[in-house]
mmCIF file of C-alpha atoms in Angstrom:
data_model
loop_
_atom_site.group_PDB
_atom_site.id
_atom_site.type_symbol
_atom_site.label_atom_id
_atom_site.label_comp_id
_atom_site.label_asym_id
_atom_site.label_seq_id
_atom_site.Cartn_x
_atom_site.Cartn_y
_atom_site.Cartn_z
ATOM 1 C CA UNK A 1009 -4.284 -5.534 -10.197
ATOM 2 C CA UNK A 1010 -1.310 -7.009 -11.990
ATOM 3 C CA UNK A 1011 -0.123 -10.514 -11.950
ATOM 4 C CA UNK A 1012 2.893 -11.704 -13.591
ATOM 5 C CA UNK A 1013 5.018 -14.700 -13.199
ATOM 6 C CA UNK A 1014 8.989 -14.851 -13.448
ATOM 7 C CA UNK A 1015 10.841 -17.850 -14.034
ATOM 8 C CA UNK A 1016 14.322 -18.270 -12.410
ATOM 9 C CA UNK A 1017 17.709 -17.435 -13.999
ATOM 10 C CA UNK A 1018 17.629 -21.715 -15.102
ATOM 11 C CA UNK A 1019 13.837 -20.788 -16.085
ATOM 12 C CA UNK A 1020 13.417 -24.227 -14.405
ATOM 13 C CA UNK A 1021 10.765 -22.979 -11.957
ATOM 14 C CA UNK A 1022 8.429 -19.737 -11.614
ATOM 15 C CA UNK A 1023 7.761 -17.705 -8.483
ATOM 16 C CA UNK A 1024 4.487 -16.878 -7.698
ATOM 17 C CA UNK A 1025 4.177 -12.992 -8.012
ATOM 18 C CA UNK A 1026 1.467 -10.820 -7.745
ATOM 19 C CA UNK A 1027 1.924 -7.090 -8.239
ATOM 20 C CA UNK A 1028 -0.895 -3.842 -7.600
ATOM 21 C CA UNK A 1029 -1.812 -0.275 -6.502
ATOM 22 C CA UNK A 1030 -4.195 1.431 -4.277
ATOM 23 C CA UNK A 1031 -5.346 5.262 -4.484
ATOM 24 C CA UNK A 1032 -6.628 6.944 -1.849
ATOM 25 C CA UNK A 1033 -8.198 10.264 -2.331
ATOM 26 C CA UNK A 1034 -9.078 12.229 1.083
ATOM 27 C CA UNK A 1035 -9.650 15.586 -0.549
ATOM 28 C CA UNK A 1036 -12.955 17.369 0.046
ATOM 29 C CA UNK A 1037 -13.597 14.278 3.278
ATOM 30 C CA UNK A 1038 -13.748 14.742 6.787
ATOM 31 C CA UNK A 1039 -11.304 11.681 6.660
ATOM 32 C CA UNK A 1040 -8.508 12.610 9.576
ATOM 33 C CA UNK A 1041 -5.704 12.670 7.440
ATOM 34 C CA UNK A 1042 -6.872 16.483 6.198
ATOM 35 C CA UNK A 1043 -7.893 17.351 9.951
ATOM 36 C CA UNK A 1044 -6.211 19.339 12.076
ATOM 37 C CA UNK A 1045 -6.543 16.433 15.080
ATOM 38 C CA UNK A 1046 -2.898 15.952 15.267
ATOM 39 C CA UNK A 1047 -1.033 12.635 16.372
ATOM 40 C CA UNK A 1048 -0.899 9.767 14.583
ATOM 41 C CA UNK A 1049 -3.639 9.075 11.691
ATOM 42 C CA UNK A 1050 -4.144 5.458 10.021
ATOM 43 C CA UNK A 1051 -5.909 4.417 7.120
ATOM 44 C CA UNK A 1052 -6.412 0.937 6.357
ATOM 45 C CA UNK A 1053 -7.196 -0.598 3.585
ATOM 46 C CA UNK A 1054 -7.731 -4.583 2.512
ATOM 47 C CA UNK A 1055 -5.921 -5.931 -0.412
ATOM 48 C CA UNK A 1056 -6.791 -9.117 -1.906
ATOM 49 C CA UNK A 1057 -4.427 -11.621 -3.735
ATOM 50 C CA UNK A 1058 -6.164 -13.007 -7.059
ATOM 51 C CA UNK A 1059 -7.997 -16.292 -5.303
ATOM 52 C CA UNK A 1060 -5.949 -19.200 -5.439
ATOM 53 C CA UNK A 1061 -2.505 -17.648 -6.117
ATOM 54 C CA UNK A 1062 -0.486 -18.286 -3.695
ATOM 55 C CA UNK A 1063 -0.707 -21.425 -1.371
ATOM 56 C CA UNK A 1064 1.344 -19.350 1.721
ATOM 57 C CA UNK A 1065 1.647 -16.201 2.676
ATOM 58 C CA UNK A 1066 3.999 -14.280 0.537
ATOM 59 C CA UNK A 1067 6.205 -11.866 1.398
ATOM 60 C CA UNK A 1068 4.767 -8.066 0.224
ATOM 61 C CA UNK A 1069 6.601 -4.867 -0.011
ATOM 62 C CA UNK A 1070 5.211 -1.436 -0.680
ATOM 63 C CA UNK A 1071 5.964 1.970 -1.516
ATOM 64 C CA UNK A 1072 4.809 5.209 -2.304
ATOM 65 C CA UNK A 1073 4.543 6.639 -6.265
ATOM 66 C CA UNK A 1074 2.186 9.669 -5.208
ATOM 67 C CA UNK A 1075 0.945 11.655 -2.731
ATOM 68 C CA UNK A 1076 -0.858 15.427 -2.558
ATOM 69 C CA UNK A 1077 0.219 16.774 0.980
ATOM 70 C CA UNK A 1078 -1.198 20.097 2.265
ATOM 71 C CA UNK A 1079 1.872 22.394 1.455
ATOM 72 C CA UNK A 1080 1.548 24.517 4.636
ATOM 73 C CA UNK A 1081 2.587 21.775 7.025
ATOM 74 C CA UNK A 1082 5.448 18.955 7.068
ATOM 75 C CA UNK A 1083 5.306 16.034 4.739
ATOM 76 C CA UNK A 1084 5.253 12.745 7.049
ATOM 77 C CA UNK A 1085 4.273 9.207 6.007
ATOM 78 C CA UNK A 1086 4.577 5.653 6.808
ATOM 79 C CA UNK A 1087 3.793 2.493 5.155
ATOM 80 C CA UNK A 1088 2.764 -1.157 6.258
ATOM 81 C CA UNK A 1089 1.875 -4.789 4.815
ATOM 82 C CA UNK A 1090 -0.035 -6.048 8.150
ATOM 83 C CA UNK A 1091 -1.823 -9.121 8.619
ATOM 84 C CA UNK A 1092 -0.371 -10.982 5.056
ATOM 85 C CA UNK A 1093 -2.512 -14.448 4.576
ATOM 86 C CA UNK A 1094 -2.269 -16.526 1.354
ATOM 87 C CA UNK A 1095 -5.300 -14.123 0.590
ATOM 88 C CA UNK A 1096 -4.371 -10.713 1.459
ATOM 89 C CA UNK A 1097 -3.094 -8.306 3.311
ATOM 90 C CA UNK A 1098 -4.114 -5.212 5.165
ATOM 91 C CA UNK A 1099 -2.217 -2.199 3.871
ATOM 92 C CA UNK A 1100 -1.410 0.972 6.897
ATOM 93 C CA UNK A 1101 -1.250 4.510 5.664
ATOM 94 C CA UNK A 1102 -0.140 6.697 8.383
ATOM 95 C CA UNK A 1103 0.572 10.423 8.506
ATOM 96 C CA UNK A 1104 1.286 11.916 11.990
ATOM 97 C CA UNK A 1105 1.718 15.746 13.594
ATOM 98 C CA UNK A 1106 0.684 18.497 11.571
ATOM 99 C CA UNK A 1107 0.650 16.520 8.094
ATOM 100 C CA UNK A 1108 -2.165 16.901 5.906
ATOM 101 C CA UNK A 1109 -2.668 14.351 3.224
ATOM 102 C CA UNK A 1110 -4.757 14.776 0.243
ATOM 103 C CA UNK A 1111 -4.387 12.167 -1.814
ATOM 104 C CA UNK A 1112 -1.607 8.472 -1.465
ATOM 105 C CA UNK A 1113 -1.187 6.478 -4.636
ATOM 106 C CA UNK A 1114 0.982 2.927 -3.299
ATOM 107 C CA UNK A 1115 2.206 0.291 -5.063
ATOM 108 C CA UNK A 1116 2.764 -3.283 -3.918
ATOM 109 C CA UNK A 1117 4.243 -6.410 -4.939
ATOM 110 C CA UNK A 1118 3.847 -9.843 -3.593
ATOM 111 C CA UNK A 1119 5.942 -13.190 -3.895
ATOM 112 C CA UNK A 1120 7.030 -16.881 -2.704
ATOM 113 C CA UNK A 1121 9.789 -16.305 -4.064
#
């Protein structure tokens, strides 16, 4: 995990940022995602804030900077911040239909503001 801290354009205040990845390698598992179960496939993983930064729950957004998908099938993926506290958040990996995914790298950044 990265944290950094921004000040305003004034630089009269900061905001409260906090800023990470998560990899998630399913190759050579019997993790559904490289199944062929069909449907709709989660993965969910916790996150946890650096204790103490942030005194609400932020706001988080998060996006995908690599994947492995099975080349054979179509490429389907969704992303999720769930359950955001002033400590964490869960973070949803979903694939769905014939997908097959190997390996997700996501990034994620959290602020106040």
């Amino acid at each position: 995990k990265i944290v950094a801290h921004f000040f305003n354009q004034n630089k009269t205040s900061m905001a409260v940022v906090a800023i990470g990845t998560h990899v998630g390698n399913y190759w050579e598992t019997d993790h559904p995602f490289v199944g062929d179960e069909g449907g709709e496939r989660e993965d969910t993983v916790h996150i946890s804030f650096p204790e103490g930064k942030f005194e609400a729950a932020p706001e988080v957004v998060v996006s995908l900077h690599q994947f492995d998908f099975d080349a054979g099938a179509n490429q389907r993926i969704k992303l999720r911040a769930v359950n955001v506290t002033s400590e964490g958040f869960d973070l949803v990996i979903a694939v769905w239909a014939d997908t097959k995914l190997y390996g997700v790298g996501v990034s994620w950044f959290a602020t106040l503001g």
